[in-house]
PDB file of C-alpha atoms in Angstrom:
ATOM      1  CA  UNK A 247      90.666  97.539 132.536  1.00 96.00           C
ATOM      2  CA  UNK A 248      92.799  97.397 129.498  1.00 97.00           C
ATOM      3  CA  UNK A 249      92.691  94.729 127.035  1.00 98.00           C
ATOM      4  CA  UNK A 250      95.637  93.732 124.522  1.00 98.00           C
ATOM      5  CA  UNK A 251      94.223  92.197 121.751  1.00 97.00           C
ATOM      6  CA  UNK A 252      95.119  91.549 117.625  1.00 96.00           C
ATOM      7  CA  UNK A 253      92.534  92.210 115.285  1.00 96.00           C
ATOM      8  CA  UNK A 254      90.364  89.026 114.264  1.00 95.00           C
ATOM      9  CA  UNK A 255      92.349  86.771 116.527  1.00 96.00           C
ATOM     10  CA  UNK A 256      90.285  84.846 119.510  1.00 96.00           C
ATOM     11  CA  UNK A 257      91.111  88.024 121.823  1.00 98.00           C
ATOM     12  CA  UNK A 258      88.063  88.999 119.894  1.00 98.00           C
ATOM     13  CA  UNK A 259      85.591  87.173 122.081  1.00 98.00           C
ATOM     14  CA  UNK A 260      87.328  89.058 125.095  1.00 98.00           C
ATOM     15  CA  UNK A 261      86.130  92.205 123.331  1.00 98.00           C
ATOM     16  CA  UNK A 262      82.777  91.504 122.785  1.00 98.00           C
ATOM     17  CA  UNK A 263      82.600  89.968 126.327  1.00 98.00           C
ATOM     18  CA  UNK A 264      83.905  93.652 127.805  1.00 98.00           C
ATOM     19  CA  UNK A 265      81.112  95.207 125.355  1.00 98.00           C
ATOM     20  CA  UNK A 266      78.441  92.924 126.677  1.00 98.00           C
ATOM     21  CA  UNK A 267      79.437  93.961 130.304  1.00 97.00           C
ATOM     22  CA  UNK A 268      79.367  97.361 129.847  1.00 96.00           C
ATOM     23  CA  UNK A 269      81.475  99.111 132.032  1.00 96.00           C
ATOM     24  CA  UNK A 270      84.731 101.162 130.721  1.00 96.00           C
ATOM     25  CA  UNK A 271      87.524  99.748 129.549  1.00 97.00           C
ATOM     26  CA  UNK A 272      90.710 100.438 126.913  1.00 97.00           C
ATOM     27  CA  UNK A 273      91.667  98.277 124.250  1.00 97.00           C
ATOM     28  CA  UNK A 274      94.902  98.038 122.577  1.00 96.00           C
ATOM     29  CA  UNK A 275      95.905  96.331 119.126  1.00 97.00           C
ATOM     30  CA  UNK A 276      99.094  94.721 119.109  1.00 96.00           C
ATOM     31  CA  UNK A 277     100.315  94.598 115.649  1.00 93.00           C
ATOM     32  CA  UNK A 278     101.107  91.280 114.934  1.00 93.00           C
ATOM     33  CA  UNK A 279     105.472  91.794 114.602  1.00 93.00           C
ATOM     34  CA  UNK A 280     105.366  93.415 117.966  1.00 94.00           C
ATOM     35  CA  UNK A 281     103.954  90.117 119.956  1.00 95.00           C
ATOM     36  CA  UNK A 282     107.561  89.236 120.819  1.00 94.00           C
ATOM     37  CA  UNK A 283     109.232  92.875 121.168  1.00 95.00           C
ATOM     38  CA  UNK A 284     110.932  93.436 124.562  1.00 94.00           C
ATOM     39  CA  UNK A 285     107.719  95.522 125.699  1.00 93.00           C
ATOM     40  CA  UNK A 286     105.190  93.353 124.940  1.00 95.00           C
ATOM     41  CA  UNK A 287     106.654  90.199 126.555  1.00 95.00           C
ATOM     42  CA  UNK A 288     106.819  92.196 129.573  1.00 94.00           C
ATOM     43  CA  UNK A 289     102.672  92.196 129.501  1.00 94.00           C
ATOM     44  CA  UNK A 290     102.637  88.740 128.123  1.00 95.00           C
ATOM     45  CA  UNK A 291     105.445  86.400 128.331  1.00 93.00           C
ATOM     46  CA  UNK A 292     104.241  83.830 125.925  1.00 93.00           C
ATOM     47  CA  UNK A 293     103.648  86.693 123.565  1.00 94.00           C
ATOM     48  CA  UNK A 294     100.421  86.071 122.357  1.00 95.00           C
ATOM     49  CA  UNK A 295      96.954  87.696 123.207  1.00 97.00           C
ATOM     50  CA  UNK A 296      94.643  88.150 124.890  1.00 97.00           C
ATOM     51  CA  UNK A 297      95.646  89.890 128.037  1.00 97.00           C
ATOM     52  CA  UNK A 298      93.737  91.751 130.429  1.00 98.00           C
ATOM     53  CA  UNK A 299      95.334  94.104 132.709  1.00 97.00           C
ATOM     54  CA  UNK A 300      93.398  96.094 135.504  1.00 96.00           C
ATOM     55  CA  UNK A 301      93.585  99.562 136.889  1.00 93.00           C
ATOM     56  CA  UNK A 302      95.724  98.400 139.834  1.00 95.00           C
ATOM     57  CA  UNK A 303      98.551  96.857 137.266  1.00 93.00           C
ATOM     58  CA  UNK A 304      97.503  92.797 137.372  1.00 96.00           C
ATOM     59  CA  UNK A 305      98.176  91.171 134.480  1.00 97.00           C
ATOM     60  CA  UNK A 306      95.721  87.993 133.508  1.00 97.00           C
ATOM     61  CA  UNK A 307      96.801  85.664 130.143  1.00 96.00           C
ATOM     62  CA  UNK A 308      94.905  82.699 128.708  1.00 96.00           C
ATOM     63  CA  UNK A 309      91.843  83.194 127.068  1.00 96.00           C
ATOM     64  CA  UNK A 310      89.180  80.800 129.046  1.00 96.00           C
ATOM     65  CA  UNK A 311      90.919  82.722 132.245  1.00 97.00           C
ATOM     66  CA  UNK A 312      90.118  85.814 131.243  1.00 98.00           C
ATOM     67  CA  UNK A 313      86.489  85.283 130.142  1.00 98.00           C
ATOM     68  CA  UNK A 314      85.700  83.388 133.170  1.00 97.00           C
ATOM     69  CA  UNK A 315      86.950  85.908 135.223  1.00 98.00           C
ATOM     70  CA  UNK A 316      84.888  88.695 133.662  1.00 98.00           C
ATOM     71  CA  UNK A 317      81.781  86.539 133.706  1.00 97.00           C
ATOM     72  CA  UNK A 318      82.756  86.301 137.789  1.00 96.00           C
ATOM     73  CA  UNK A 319      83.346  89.845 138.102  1.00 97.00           C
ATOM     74  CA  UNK A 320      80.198  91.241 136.167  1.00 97.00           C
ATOM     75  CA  UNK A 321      77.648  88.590 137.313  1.00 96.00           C
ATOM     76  CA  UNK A 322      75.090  91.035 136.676  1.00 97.00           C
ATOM     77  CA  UNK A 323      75.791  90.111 133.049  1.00 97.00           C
ATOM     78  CA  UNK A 324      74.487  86.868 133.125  1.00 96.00           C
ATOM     79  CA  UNK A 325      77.486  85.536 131.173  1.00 98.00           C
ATOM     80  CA  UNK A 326      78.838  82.257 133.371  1.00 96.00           C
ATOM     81  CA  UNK A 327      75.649  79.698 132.852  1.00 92.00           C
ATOM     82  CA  UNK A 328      72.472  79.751 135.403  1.00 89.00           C
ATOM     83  CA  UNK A 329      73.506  77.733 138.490  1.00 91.00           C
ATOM     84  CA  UNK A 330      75.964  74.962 138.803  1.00 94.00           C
ATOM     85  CA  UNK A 331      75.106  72.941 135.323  1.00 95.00           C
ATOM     86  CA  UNK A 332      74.782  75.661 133.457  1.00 94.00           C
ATOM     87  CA  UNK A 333      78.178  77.196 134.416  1.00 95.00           C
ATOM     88  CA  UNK A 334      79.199  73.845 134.306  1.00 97.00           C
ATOM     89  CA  UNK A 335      77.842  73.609 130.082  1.00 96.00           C
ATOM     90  CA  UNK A 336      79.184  76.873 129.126  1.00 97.00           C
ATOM     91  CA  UNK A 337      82.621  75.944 130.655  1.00 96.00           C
ATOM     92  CA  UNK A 338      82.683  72.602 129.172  1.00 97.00           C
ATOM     93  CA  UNK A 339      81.580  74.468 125.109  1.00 97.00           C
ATOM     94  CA  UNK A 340      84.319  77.387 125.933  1.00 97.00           C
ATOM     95  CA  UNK A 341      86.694  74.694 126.907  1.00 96.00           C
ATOM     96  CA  UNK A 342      85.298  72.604 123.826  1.00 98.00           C
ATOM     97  CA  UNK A 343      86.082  75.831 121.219  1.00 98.00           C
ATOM     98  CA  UNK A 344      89.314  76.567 122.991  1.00 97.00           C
ATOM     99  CA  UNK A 345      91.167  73.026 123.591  1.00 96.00           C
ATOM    100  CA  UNK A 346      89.463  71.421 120.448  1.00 97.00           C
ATOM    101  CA  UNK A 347      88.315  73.813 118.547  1.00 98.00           C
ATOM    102  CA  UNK A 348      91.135  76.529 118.373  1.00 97.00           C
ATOM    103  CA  UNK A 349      94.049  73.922 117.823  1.00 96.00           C
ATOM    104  CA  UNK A 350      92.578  72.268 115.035  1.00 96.00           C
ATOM    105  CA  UNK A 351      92.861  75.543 112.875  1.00 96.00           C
ATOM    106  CA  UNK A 352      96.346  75.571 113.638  1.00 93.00           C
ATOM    107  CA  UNK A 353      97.622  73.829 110.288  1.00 91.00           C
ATOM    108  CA  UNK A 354      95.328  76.092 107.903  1.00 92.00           C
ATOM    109  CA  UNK A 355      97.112  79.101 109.609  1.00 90.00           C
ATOM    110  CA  UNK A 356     100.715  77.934 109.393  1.00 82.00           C
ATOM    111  CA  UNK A 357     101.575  74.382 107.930  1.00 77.00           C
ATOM    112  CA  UNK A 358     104.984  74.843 107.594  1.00 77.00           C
ATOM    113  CA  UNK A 359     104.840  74.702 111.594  1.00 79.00           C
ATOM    114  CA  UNK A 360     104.144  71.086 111.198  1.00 79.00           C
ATOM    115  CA  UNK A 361     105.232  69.416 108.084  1.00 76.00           C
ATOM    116  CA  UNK A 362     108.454  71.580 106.253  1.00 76.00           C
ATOM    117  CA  UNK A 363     107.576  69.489 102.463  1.00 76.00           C
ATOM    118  CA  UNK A 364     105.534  72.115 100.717  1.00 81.00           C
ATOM    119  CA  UNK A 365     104.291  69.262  98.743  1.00 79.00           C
ATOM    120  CA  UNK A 366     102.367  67.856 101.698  1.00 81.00           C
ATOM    121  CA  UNK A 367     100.375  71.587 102.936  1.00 87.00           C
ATOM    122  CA  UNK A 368      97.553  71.033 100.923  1.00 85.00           C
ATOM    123  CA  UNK A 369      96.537  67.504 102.242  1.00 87.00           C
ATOM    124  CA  UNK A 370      97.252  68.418 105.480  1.00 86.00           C
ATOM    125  CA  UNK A 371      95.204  71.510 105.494  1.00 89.00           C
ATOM    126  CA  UNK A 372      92.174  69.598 103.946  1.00 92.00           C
ATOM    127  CA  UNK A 373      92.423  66.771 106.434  1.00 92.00           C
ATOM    128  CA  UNK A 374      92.685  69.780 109.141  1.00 92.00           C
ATOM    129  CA  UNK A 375      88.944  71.454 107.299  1.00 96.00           C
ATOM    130  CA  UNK A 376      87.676  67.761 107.301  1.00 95.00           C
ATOM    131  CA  UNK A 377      88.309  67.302 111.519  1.00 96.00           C
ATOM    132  CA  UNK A 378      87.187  70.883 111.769  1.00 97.00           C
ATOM    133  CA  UNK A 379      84.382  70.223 109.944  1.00 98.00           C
ATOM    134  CA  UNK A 380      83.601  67.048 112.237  1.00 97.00           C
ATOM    135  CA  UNK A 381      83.326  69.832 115.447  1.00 98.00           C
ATOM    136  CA  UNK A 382      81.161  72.040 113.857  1.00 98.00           C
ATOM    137  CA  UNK A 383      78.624  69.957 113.059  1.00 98.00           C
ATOM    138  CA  UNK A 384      78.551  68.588 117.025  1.00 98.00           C
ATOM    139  CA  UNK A 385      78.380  72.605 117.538  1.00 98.00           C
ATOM    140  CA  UNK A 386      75.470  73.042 114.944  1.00 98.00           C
ATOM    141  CA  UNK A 387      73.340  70.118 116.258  1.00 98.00           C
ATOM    142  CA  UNK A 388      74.105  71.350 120.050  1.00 98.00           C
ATOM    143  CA  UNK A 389      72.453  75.124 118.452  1.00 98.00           C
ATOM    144  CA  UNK A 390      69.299  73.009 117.615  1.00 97.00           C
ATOM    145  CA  UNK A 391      66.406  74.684 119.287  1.00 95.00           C
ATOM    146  CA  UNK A 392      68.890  77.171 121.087  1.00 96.00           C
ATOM    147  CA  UNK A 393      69.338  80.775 120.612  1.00 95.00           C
ATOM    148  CA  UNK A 394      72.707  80.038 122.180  1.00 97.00           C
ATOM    149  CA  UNK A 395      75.458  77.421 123.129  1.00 96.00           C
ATOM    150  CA  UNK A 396      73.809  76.856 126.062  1.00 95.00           C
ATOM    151  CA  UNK A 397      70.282  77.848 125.769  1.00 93.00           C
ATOM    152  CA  UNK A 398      71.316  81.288 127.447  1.00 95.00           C
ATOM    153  CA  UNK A 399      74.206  83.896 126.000  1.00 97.00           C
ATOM    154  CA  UNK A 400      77.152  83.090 127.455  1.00 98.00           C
ATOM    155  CA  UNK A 401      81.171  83.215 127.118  1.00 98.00           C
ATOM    156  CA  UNK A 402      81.402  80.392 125.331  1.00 98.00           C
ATOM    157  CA  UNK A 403      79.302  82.338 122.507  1.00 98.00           C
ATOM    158  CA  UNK A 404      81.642  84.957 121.577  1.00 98.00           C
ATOM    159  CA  UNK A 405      84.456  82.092 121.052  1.00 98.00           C
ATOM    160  CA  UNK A 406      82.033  80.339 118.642  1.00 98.00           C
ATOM    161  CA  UNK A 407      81.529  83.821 116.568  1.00 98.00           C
ATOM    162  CA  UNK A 408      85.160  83.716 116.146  1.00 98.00           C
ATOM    163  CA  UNK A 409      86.149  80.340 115.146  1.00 98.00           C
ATOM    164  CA  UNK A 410      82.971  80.550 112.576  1.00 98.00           C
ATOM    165  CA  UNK A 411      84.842  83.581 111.259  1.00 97.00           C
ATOM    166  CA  UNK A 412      87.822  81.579 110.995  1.00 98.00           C
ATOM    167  CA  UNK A 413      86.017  78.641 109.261  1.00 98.00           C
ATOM    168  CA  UNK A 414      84.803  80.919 106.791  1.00 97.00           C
ATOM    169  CA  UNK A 415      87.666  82.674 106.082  1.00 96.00           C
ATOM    170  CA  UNK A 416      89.894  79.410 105.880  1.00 96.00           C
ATOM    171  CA  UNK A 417      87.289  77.485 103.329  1.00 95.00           C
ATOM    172  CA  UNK A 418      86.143  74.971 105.721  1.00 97.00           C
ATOM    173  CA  UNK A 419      82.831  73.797 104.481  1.00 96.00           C
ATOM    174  CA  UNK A 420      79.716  74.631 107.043  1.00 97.00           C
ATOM    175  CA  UNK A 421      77.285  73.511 104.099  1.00 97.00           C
ATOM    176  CA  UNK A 422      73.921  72.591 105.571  1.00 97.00           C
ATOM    177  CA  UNK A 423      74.610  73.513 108.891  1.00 98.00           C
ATOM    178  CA  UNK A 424      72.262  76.034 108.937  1.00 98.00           C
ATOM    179  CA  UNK A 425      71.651  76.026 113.087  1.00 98.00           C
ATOM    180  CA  UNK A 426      75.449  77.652 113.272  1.00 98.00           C
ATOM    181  CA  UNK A 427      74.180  80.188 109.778  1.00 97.00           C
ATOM    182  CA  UNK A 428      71.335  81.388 112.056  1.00 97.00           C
ATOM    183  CA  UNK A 429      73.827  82.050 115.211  1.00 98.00           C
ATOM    184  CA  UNK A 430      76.495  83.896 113.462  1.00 98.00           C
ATOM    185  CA  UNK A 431      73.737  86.128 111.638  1.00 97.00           C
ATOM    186  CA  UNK A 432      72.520  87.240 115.449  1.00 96.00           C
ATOM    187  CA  UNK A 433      75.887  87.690 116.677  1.00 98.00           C
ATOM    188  CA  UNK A 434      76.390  89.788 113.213  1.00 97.00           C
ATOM    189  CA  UNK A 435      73.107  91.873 114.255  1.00 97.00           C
ATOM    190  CA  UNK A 436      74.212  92.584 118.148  1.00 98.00           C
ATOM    191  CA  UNK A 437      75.332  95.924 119.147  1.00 98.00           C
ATOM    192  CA  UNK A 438      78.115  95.008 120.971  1.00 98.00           C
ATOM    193  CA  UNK A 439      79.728  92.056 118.751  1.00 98.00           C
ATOM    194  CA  UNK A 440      79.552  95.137 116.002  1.00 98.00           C
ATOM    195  CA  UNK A 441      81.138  97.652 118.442  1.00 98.00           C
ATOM    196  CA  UNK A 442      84.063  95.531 119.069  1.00 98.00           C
ATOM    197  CA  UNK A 443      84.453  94.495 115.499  1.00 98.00           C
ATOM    198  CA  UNK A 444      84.683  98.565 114.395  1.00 97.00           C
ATOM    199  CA  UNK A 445      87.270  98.822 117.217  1.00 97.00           C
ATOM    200  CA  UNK A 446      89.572  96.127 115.281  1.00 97.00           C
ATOM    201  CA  UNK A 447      88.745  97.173 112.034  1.00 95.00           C
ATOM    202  CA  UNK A 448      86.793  93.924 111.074  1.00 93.00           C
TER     203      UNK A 448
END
């Protein structure tokens, strides 16, 4: 299996997924001016990442795709939920992180995408950490009494490690939510969430 990822982005949860699973695979940084080169959009049309290609050349896009389809692969990592509602919950928090979630950092990472008046970024980037902050409280209060998302580690978790990177990196107050504190301090302590960060340099 190869993975085609860019450092810090949400391909990261893909990585620690493939560490978590344990079996061999390559990973590949994409820097981020070659995600529309000729070569690249051969892999991935949309030019973005993640993408997972296996050995016998099949190319998979889309982020919840390509978790759910390693969690299907490698059942014998536990990673798709316990029975039907508990596949059912971790599908419903990845889908959560990536429809919801994801999106809503959109406007911290490039305003200019949505408004062109410079004079209008910052308020549009504060009411963007306000809604964001909204979703990570319903994530913090669905921690409560939970190691993880779900009450078992799942794909889902990796995605939240990611966007809680985000937050923190894009000033988005997480004051007193000290349920998500105590889940991004495990995920800091777990072998394979620090492999794949050392891979991309994080």
């Amino acid at each position: 299996m190869k993975l085609y990822y860019l450092p810090g982005a949400c391909s990261l949860a893909d990585h620690i997924v493939l560490e978590w699973i344990g079996q061999p695979y390559e990973a590949y940084a994409v820097p981020r001016d070659q995600l529309r080169s000729p070569e690249y959009l051969k892999i991935s049309p949309n030019g973005m990442v993640p993408v997972l290609q296996e050995d016998d050349g099949w190319v998979l896009t889309e982020n919840v795709a390509i978790l759910n389809y390693l969690a299907e692969r490698f059942p014998e990592a536990k990673l798709a939920g316990e029975g039907a509602r508990g596949q059912a919950e971790a599908l419903r928090w990845l889908c959560f992180l990536n429809s919801d979630v994801h999106p809503a950092f959109k406007p911290l990472f490039g305003p200019a995408r949505f408004v062109s008046d410079e004079a209008t970024h910052a308020e549009l980037q504060e009411n963007a950490r306000t809604r964001l902050r909204g979703m990570f409280e319903r994530l913090d209060t669905q921690l409560t009494g939970r190691d993880w998302l779900t009450g078992t580690r799942s794909i889902a978790d990796p995605y939240l490690f990611v966007v809680l990177r985000w937050a923190k990196g894009k000033s988005v107050n997480l004051a007193g939510f000290d349920q998500l504190e105590r889940f991004s301090a495990r995920m800091r302590e777990d072998a394979g969430v620090q492999a794949a960060m050392k891979a991309e340099g994080l």
